[in-house]
Short mmCIF file of C-alpha atoms in Angstrom, two decimals:
data_model
loop_
_atom_site.label_atom_id
_atom_site.label_comp_id
_atom_site.label_asym_id
_atom_site.label_seq_id
_atom_site.Cartn_x
_atom_site.Cartn_y
_atom_site.Cartn_z
CA UNK G 1086 131.09 185.35 200.70
CA UNK G 1087 134.17 183.14 201.33
CA UNK G 1088 134.09 179.35 200.84
CA UNK G 1089 137.15 178.63 203.21
CA UNK G 1090 137.32 181.87 205.22
CA UNK G 1091 139.92 180.75 207.54
CA UNK G 1092 142.42 180.14 204.80
CA UNK G 1093 141.45 183.02 202.54
CA UNK G 1094 141.83 185.54 205.18
CA UNK G 1095 145.07 184.34 206.80
CA UNK G 1096 147.09 187.01 208.40
CA UNK G 1097 150.07 188.01 206.07
CA UNK G 1098 152.57 186.43 208.41
CA UNK G 1099 150.79 183.20 208.88
CA UNK G 1100 150.21 182.87 205.21
CA UNK G 1101 153.96 183.52 204.38
CA UNK G 1102 155.09 180.89 207.20
CA UNK G 1103 152.57 178.47 205.41
CA UNK G 1104 154.03 179.27 202.11
CA UNK G 1105 157.51 178.71 203.32
CA UNK G 1106 156.82 175.32 204.93
CA UNK G 1107 155.13 174.17 201.70
CA UNK G 1108 157.90 175.45 199.55
CA UNK G 1109 160.47 173.57 201.63
CA UNK G 1110 158.47 170.48 201.39
CA UNK G 1111 157.97 170.81 197.55
CA UNK G 1112 161.53 171.23 197.00
CA UNK G 1113 162.24 167.99 199.13
CA UNK G 1114 159.82 166.06 197.29
CA UNK G 1115 160.80 166.97 193.70
CA UNK G 1116 164.50 166.62 194.57
CA UNK G 1117 163.80 163.18 195.80
CA UNK G 1118 161.35 161.87 193.16
CA UNK G 1119 161.86 163.65 189.90
CA UNK G 1120 165.16 163.11 188.23
CA UNK G 1121 164.71 166.38 186.12
CA UNK G 1122 164.48 168.53 189.18
CA UNK G 1123 167.53 166.71 190.94
CA UNK G 1124 169.62 167.46 187.79
CA UNK G 1125 168.57 171.08 187.85
CA UNK G 1126 169.24 171.49 191.57
CA UNK G 1127 172.67 169.84 191.15
CA UNK G 1128 173.61 171.85 188.28
CA UNK G 1129 173.08 175.23 189.99
CA UNK G 1130 174.66 173.82 193.18
CA UNK G 1131 171.78 174.13 195.49
CA UNK G 1132 169.85 171.53 197.76
CA UNK G 1133 166.45 171.88 199.43
CA UNK G 1134 168.01 172.29 202.80
CA UNK G 1135 169.35 175.80 201.39
CA UNK G 1136 165.72 177.18 201.09
CA UNK G 1137 165.40 179.17 204.32
CA UNK G 1138 163.18 181.88 203.28
CA UNK G 1139 160.62 182.69 200.67
CA UNK G 1140 163.14 185.16 199.11
CA UNK G 1141 165.34 182.20 198.32
CA UNK G 1142 163.07 181.14 195.79
CA UNK G 1143 164.95 183.37 193.32
CA UNK G 1144 167.74 181.08 193.36
CA UNK G 1145 165.72 178.08 192.06
CA UNK G 1146 165.53 176.91 188.52
CA UNK G 1147 162.59 177.76 186.28
CA UNK G 1148 160.45 175.23 184.65
CA UNK G 1149 159.10 175.82 181.02
CA UNK G 1150 156.41 174.21 178.89
CA UNK G 1151 159.05 172.69 176.89
CA UNK G 1152 160.23 170.57 179.74
CA UNK G 1153 157.07 169.01 180.00
CA UNK G 1154 157.12 168.33 176.38
CA UNK G 1155 160.69 166.80 176.58
CA UNK G 1156 159.63 164.60 179.50
CA UNK G 1157 156.50 163.44 177.87
CA UNK G 1158 154.41 161.82 178.96
CA UNK G 1159 155.18 161.06 182.70
CA UNK G 1160 158.83 162.29 183.16
CA UNK G 1161 157.74 165.04 185.73
CA UNK G 1162 155.46 163.16 187.87
CA UNK G 1163 156.46 162.95 191.49
CA UNK G 1164 154.57 160.00 192.59
CA UNK G 1165 153.93 156.56 191.28
CA UNK G 1166 151.34 156.15 188.72
CA UNK G 1167 149.13 153.95 191.02
CA UNK G 1168 148.72 157.33 193.04
CA UNK G 1169 147.42 159.11 190.00
CA UNK G 1170 143.50 159.24 189.71
CA UNK G 1171 143.11 161.64 186.66
CA UNK G 1172 145.17 162.76 183.63
CA UNK G 1173 144.56 166.06 181.68
CA UNK G 1174 146.56 167.22 178.59
CA UNK G 1175 146.83 170.18 176.30
CA UNK G 1176 146.05 169.58 172.62
CA UNK G 1177 149.57 169.57 171.46
CA UNK G 1178 148.88 171.50 168.40
CA UNK G 1179 152.26 173.15 168.50
CA UNK G 1180 154.12 169.96 169.43
CA UNK G 1181 153.86 167.10 172.18
CA UNK G 1182 150.83 167.50 174.44
CA UNK G 1183 151.52 168.59 177.81
CA UNK G 1184 150.39 165.79 180.28
CA UNK G 1185 149.56 166.64 183.99
CA UNK G 1186 148.44 164.12 186.63
CA UNK G 1187 146.20 164.39 189.57
CA UNK G 1188 146.36 162.44 192.86
CA UNK G 1189 143.01 162.50 194.82
CA UNK G 1190 144.34 165.29 197.23
CA UNK G 1191 145.06 167.37 193.89
CA UNK G 1192 141.39 166.90 192.76
CA UNK G 1193 140.13 167.88 196.08
CA UNK G 1194 142.32 170.83 196.33
CA UNK G 1195 141.32 171.97 192.72
CA UNK G 1196 137.49 171.61 193.57
CA UNK G 1197 138.20 173.89 196.56
CA UNK G 1198 139.77 176.37 194.75
CA UNK G 1199 136.97 176.36 192.03
CA UNK G 1200 134.48 176.61 194.86
CA UNK G 1201 136.27 179.55 196.33
CA UNK G 1202 136.28 181.20 192.90
CA UNK G 1203 132.38 180.88 192.64
CA UNK G 1204 131.98 182.18 196.05
CA UNK G 1205 134.07 185.12 195.23
CA UNK G 1206 132.01 186.22 192.46
CA UNK G 1207 128.96 185.93 194.33
CA UNK G 1208 127.58 182.32 193.52
CA UNK G 1209 125.96 180.17 196.34
CA UNK G 1210 124.41 176.58 196.55
CA UNK G 1211 121.39 178.12 195.21
CA UNK G 1212 122.71 178.74 191.78
CA UNK G 1213 122.49 176.52 188.55
CA UNK G 1214 125.82 176.79 186.58
CA UNK G 1215 125.55 176.10 183.00
CA UNK G 1216 129.13 174.86 181.97
CA UNK G 1217 129.93 175.21 178.51
CA UNK G 1218 133.83 174.86 178.73
CA UNK G 1219 134.84 171.69 176.91
CA UNK G 1220 135.05 168.54 178.85
CA UNK G 1221 137.60 165.87 178.36
CA UNK G 1222 141.34 166.18 178.43
CA UNK G 1223 140.91 170.24 178.51
CA UNK G 1224 140.89 171.10 181.90
CA UNK G 1225 137.91 173.75 181.83
CA UNK G 1226 134.95 171.73 181.95
CA UNK G 1227 135.63 169.18 184.72
CA UNK G 1228 137.27 171.77 186.87
CA UNK G 1229 134.28 173.94 186.54
CA UNK G 1230 132.18 171.09 187.37
CA UNK G 1231 133.82 169.80 190.47
CA UNK G 1232 133.94 173.25 191.96
CA UNK G 1233 130.18 173.71 191.40
CA UNK G 1234 129.49 170.48 193.19
CA UNK G 1235 131.96 171.35 195.89
CA UNK G 1236 129.95 174.59 196.29
CA UNK G 1237 126.75 172.73 196.52
CA UNK G 1238 125.48 174.36 193.41
CA UNK G 1239 123.77 172.64 190.51
CA UNK G 1240 126.21 171.79 187.84
CA UNK G 1241 124.77 171.53 184.32
CA UNK G 1242 127.49 169.86 182.28
CA UNK G 1243 126.80 170.98 178.68
CA UNK G 1244 130.33 170.96 177.28
CA UNK G 1245 130.70 172.68 173.94
CA UNK G 1246 128.72 172.36 170.71
CA UNK G 1247 124.89 172.23 169.99
CA UNK G 1248 124.99 176.02 170.71
CA UNK G 1249 121.13 176.29 169.64
CA UNK G 1250 120.25 173.68 172.02
CA UNK G 1251 122.36 175.22 174.81
CA UNK G 1252 120.60 178.42 174.92
CA UNK G 1253 117.20 176.53 174.94
CA UNK G 1254 118.38 174.58 177.62
CA UNK G 1255 119.45 177.64 179.44
CA UNK G 1256 116.03 178.78 179.44
CA UNK G 1257 114.27 175.52 180.20
CA UNK G 1258 116.57 174.86 183.12
CA UNK G 1259 116.76 178.19 184.51
CA UNK G 1260 120.51 178.60 184.59
CA UNK G 1261 121.60 181.57 186.85
CA UNK G 1262 125.32 181.43 185.75
CA UNK G 1263 127.28 180.73 182.79
CA UNK G 1264 130.88 179.42 182.55
CA UNK G 1265 132.72 179.37 179.23
CA UNK G 1266 135.17 181.42 177.11
CA UNK G 1267 134.09 185.07 176.63
CA UNK G 1268 133.90 184.47 172.83
CA UNK G 1269 131.82 181.46 173.11
CA UNK G 1270 129.44 183.73 175.48
CA UNK G 1271 128.92 186.18 172.60
CA UNK G 1272 128.20 182.95 170.24
CA UNK G 1273 125.56 182.03 172.61
CA UNK G 1274 124.13 185.45 172.61
CA UNK G 1275 123.86 185.36 168.79
CA UNK G 1276 122.33 181.76 168.92
CA UNK G 1277 119.59 182.93 171.43
CA UNK G 1278 118.75 186.04 169.12
CA UNK G 1279 118.39 183.65 166.19
CA UNK G 1280 116.18 181.15 168.15
CA UNK G 1281 113.86 184.02 169.10
CA UNK G 1282 114.97 183.84 172.76
CA UNK G 1283 115.58 187.21 174.36
CA UNK G 1284 118.93 186.89 176.49
CA UNK G 1285 117.85 189.54 178.84
CA UNK G 1286 114.70 187.38 179.90
CA UNK G 1287 117.00 184.53 181.11
CA UNK G 1288 117.51 184.09 184.78
CA UNK G 1289 121.30 184.34 184.14
CA UNK G 1290 123.01 186.79 186.72
CA UNK G 1291 126.57 186.00 186.60
CA UNK G 1292 129.05 184.93 183.99
CA UNK G 1293 132.35 183.19 184.81
CA UNK G 1294 134.60 183.67 181.79
CA UNK G 1295 138.25 182.81 181.14
CA UNK G 1296 140.62 180.37 179.17
CA UNK G 1297 141.38 183.20 176.63
CA UNK G 1298 142.35 187.04 177.10
CA UNK G 1299 139.59 189.53 177.08
CA UNK G 1300 139.07 193.21 177.63
CA UNK G 1301 137.17 195.57 179.81
CA UNK G 1302 135.28 196.67 176.69
CA UNK G 1303 134.27 192.98 176.12
CA UNK G 1304 133.21 192.78 179.63
CA UNK G 1305 130.76 195.55 179.21
CA UNK G 1306 129.43 194.18 176.13
CA UNK G 1307 128.68 190.81 177.61
CA UNK G 1308 126.91 192.39 180.56
CA UNK G 1309 124.91 194.66 178.40
CA UNK G 1310 123.71 191.77 175.97
CA UNK G 1311 123.42 189.00 178.58
CA UNK G 1312 122.24 191.29 181.46
CA UNK G 1313 124.73 189.65 183.97
CA UNK G 1314 127.83 190.53 185.95
CA UNK G 1315 130.79 189.18 184.07
CA UNK G 1316 133.84 188.02 186.07
CA UNK G 1317 137.27 186.91 184.93
CA UNK G 1318 138.80 183.64 186.02
CA UNK G 1319 142.37 182.47 185.37
CA UNK G 1320 144.10 179.29 185.11
CA UNK G 1321 146.30 177.05 183.18
CA UNK G 1322 146.37 173.19 182.67
CA UNK G 1323 149.98 172.81 183.58
CA UNK G 1324 149.50 174.51 187.15
CA UNK G 1325 145.96 172.96 187.90
CA UNK G 1326 143.32 174.30 185.44
CA UNK G 1327 140.77 176.97 186.14
CA UNK G 1328 140.56 178.58 189.59
CA UNK G 1329 144.19 179.52 190.11
CA UNK G 1330 142.96 183.24 190.36
CA UNK G 1331 139.76 184.84 190.28
CA UNK G 1332 138.00 188.32 190.58
CA UNK G 1333 135.78 189.22 193.61
CA UNK G 1334 132.65 191.20 194.03
CA UNK G 1335 134.32 193.95 195.94
CA UNK G 1336 137.68 194.32 194.32
CA UNK G 1337 138.38 196.49 191.10
CA UNK G 1338 137.47 194.94 188.09
CA UNK G 1339 140.58 193.50 186.32
CA UNK G 1340 142.34 192.16 189.27
CA UNK G 1341 142.13 188.64 190.36
CA UNK G 1342 142.86 187.13 193.92
CA UNK G 1343 145.53 184.24 193.25
CA UNK G 1344 144.98 181.31 195.52
CA UNK G 1345 148.28 181.86 197.33
CA UNK G 1346 148.11 179.10 199.86
CA UNK G 1347 148.47 176.70 196.96
CA UNK G 1348 150.26 178.96 194.14
CA UNK G 1349 153.26 181.09 195.01
CA UNK G 1350 153.31 183.86 192.37
CA UNK G 1351 156.37 185.90 191.00
CA UNK G 1352 156.66 188.57 188.42
CA UNK G 1353 160.03 188.46 186.50
CA UNK G 1354 161.67 190.23 183.48
CA UNK G 1355 160.63 188.11 180.58
CA UNK G 1356 164.12 188.68 178.98
CA UNK G 1357 166.46 188.48 181.84
CA UNK G 1358 164.44 186.27 184.18
CA UNK G 1359 165.17 188.90 187.15
CA UNK G 1360 162.52 188.84 189.81
CA UNK G 1361 160.49 192.15 189.89
CA UNK G 1362 158.85 193.72 193.05
CA UNK G 1363 155.08 193.92 193.41
CA UNK G 1364 153.59 196.53 191.25
CA UNK G 1365 155.89 195.97 188.24
CA UNK G 1366 154.75 194.53 185.11
CA UNK G 1367 156.33 191.35 183.68
CA UNK G 1368 155.93 187.53 183.25
CA UNK G 1369 153.74 185.68 185.89
CA UNK G 1370 155.78 182.69 187.47
CA UNK G 1371 153.77 180.32 189.46
CA UNK G 1372 155.12 177.65 192.09
CA UNK G 1373 152.56 174.89 192.96
CA UNK G 1374 153.05 174.72 196.73
CA UNK G 1375 150.58 171.68 197.26
CA UNK G 1376 150.45 169.89 193.97
CA UNK G 1377 151.35 166.21 194.43
CA UNK G 1378 150.89 164.42 190.96
CA UNK G 1379 153.12 166.79 188.93
CA UNK G 1380 154.52 169.63 191.21
CA UNK G 1381 156.07 172.34 189.10
CA UNK G 1382 158.85 174.89 190.51
CA UNK G 1383 158.88 178.44 189.07
CA UNK G 1384 156.80 177.59 185.99
CA UNK G 1385 156.95 180.50 183.52
CA UNK G 1386 153.30 181.02 182.35
CA UNK G 1387 154.36 183.61 179.65
CA UNK G 1388 151.40 185.76 180.88
CA UNK G 1389 152.26 189.46 181.22
CA UNK G 1390 150.69 190.88 184.26
CA UNK G 1391 151.73 192.50 187.61
CA UNK G 1392 150.94 191.69 191.26
CA UNK G 1393 148.83 194.19 193.47
CA UNK G 1394 149.35 193.80 197.19
CA UNK G 1395 147.00 196.58 198.25
CA UNK G 1396 144.38 194.96 200.87
CA UNK G 1397 141.08 194.27 199.17
CA UNK G 1398 137.69 195.35 200.58
CA UNK G 1399 136.41 191.71 200.35
CA UNK G 1400 138.75 190.68 203.34
CA UNK G 1401 140.68 188.01 201.37
CA UNK G 1402 144.43 188.48 202.19
CA UNK G 1403 145.54 186.83 198.91
CA UNK G 1404 147.52 189.25 196.64
CA UNK G 1405 145.93 190.02 193.20
CA UNK G 1406 147.25 189.81 189.72
CA UNK G 1407 146.10 192.75 187.28
CA UNK G 1408 144.32 191.90 183.98
CA UNK G 1409 146.69 189.94 181.87
CA UNK G 1410 147.89 192.16 179.19
CA UNK G 1411 148.76 189.23 176.82
CA UNK G 1412 151.43 186.62 176.71
CA UNK G 1413 155.11 187.26 176.22
CA UNK G 1414 154.95 184.56 173.25
CA UNK G 1415 151.87 186.08 171.79
CA UNK G 1416 153.22 189.50 171.54
CA UNK G 1417 153.32 190.43 168.01
CA UNK G 1418 156.36 192.50 166.59
CA UNK G 1419 155.20 194.45 163.67
CA UNK G 1420 157.79 196.47 162.18
CA UNK G 1421 159.72 196.76 165.34
CA UNK G 1422 156.75 197.83 167.43
CA UNK G 1423 155.54 195.51 170.37
CA UNK G 1424 151.68 195.03 170.04
CA UNK G 1425 149.30 192.83 172.02
CA UNK G 1426 146.26 191.55 170.33
CA UNK G 1427 144.23 192.77 173.50
CA UNK G 1428 145.21 196.24 172.60
CA UNK G 1429 143.85 196.07 169.27
CA UNK G 1430 140.61 194.43 170.71
CA UNK G 1431 140.01 197.37 172.92
CA UNK G 1432 140.13 199.82 169.99
CA UNK G 1433 137.87 197.71 167.85
CA UNK G 1434 135.21 197.16 170.56
CA UNK G 1435 135.08 200.97 171.24
CA UNK G 1436 134.68 201.57 167.67
CA UNK G 1437 131.06 202.57 166.46
CA UNK G 1438 129.12 200.13 164.46
CA UNK G 1439 131.42 197.13 165.05
CA UNK G 1440 130.76 193.52 166.46
CA UNK G 1441 133.32 192.11 169.02
CA UNK G 1442 134.55 189.44 166.35
CA UNK G 1443 137.80 190.08 164.49
CA UNK G 1444 140.94 188.68 162.98
CA UNK G 1445 144.39 190.05 162.86
CA UNK G 1446 146.07 188.72 159.58
CA UNK G 1447 149.82 189.18 159.38
CA UNK G 1448 151.74 188.87 156.02
CA UNK G 1449 155.18 190.02 154.32
CA UNK G 1450 155.30 192.35 151.49
CA UNK G 1451 158.72 192.33 150.36
CA UNK G 1452 160.64 192.88 153.61
CA UNK G 1453 157.86 194.65 155.47
CA UNK G 1454 155.13 193.23 157.63
CA UNK G 1455 151.73 194.09 156.71
CA UNK G 1456 148.59 194.04 158.88
CA UNK G 1457 144.97 193.38 157.76
CA UNK G 1458 142.53 193.47 160.45
CA UNK G 1459 139.08 192.01 159.52
CA UNK G 1460 136.28 193.21 161.71
CA UNK G 1461 132.54 192.24 161.64
CA UNK G 1462 129.99 195.09 161.26
CA UNK G 1463 127.25 195.21 163.80
CA UNK G 1464 124.07 193.95 162.23
CA UNK G 1465 122.21 197.24 162.59
CA UNK G 1466 125.02 199.00 160.74
CA UNK G 1467 125.44 196.64 157.80
CA UNK G 1468 122.99 198.62 155.62
CA UNK G 1469 125.30 201.82 155.93
CA UNK G 1470 126.57 203.20 152.47
CA UNK G 1471 129.92 201.97 151.20
CA UNK G 1472 131.30 205.61 151.75
CA UNK G 1473 130.13 205.43 155.47
CA UNK G 1474 131.85 201.94 156.01
CA UNK G 1475 135.06 203.25 154.39
CA UNK G 1476 135.03 206.25 156.72
CA UNK G 1477 134.47 204.10 159.70
CA UNK G 1478 137.62 201.85 158.52
CA UNK G 1479 139.79 204.84 158.09
CA UNK G 1480 138.80 206.26 161.43
CA UNK G 1481 139.80 202.78 163.28
CA UNK G 1482 143.13 202.71 161.27
CA UNK G 1483 143.92 206.12 162.45
CA UNK G 1484 143.08 205.23 165.94
CA UNK G 1485 145.41 202.26 165.94
CA UNK G 1486 148.08 204.18 164.35
CA UNK G 1487 147.63 206.96 167.01
CA UNK G 1488 147.68 204.69 170.08
CA UNK G 1489 149.91 201.86 169.08
CA UNK G 1490 152.00 203.27 166.47
CA UNK G 1491 151.27 200.71 163.74
CA UNK G 1492 150.01 201.15 160.40
CA UNK G 1493 147.11 198.68 159.45
CA UNK G 1494 144.61 198.15 156.69
CA UNK G 1495 141.25 197.73 158.40
CA UNK G 1496 138.43 195.88 156.51
CA UNK G 1497 134.87 195.76 157.89
CA UNK G 1498 133.09 192.44 156.79
CA UNK G 1499 129.65 191.04 157.16
CA UNK G 1500 128.15 190.08 160.23
CA UNK G 1501 128.83 186.40 161.18
CA UNK G 1502 131.50 185.98 158.37
CA UNK G 1503 134.30 185.23 160.73
CA UNK G 1504 134.22 181.56 161.87
CA UNK G 1505 133.16 181.06 165.42
CA UNK G 1506 134.52 178.61 167.66
CA UNK G 1507 133.41 176.52 170.87
CA UNK G 1508 136.59 177.15 172.58
CA UNK G 1509 139.32 179.80 172.38
CA UNK G 1510 138.76 182.28 169.63
CA UNK G 1511 141.47 182.41 166.79
CA UNK G 1512 142.22 186.11 166.46
CA UNK G 1513 145.71 186.07 165.03
CA UNK G 1514 146.49 184.55 161.70
CA UNK G 1515 150.48 184.93 161.15
CA UNK G 1516 151.32 184.18 157.44
CA UNK G 1517 154.76 185.91 157.60
#
């Protein structure tokens, strides 16, 4: 099902013509209204009128998260503050918060993108969506909420916290869809079991999970434990929030349609900044074609993926991005070897007798990096002998060494000994 069939199935030539018009309008707006962009255009000697084709985008400057921080809070806004109806912001844990503003049209476009996303995974106005993303300055909760209402479904605005109460209300209210981070979905599963509620007896049928990287193995684990079909949704607060891209019921798992009439995607070499062709892996760059409050030109997401332009059986003509491999700034360099946490997670989840809860602890021993991986044992395996557990640890260490080329120390720990979070799971602790 498509929520906006006329737009989601635009022929390629019509879509590209629309993108070009919107790109040209975007350049004119930010040059006239955002001093930061006017300076950047002038520095490279280009004007909005020089943009004659979509391929000309490669000549335009990039925008990075630090640019939002440097212009905190309102320096990149393109409209007067009286035209802004909503503010969201990142937590700012690694520096100043990144603040984004929305006009009413931005909010409407966001709601439509989220409604499209829900329709893509098979949700309808008959569904009841239990939304356990955090509400507030974080974009997840309200983005998911407005999309549910735009679709015509019932939004259950639980937010985070009160996990045991959440599973009881999921049962009482008859929720048919769950929206949260994948790690929190696993936490809800554990809470349900502790409360004597069989998750497989809940009316849940679909999970829409995002806000953190997750693997195909975790998808299978969630589907088996909750009795659902699990789908990946992608977004970031600087661009809009959730709903920038999403999987569909017909496409291959792991590939997400990007809402190309609102967001123009590119893949670049993360080192050189050179634009790469469809199919090649690199860093995702997004230009917000319709955003009014804080439009961003060639925003470097740091997410590593590729663009797939093969037509999808669902009929949507929007290209797809492949499952995110990780973030260029989250990539771990361990004794000269590049490793993404998601690669380690895949090995952990496939290992016998382990739970999908882990932490990677990095430290220094002299001049050398050390890696200790704490992995929870599955509850039905905790009674194994010490010798059996040690053998399992050695097997996981060997697999990581064979596939990733990194020596690690694996330590199996008691069930539920790794701290659970209501938002994004903390998988890496770097003490180097």
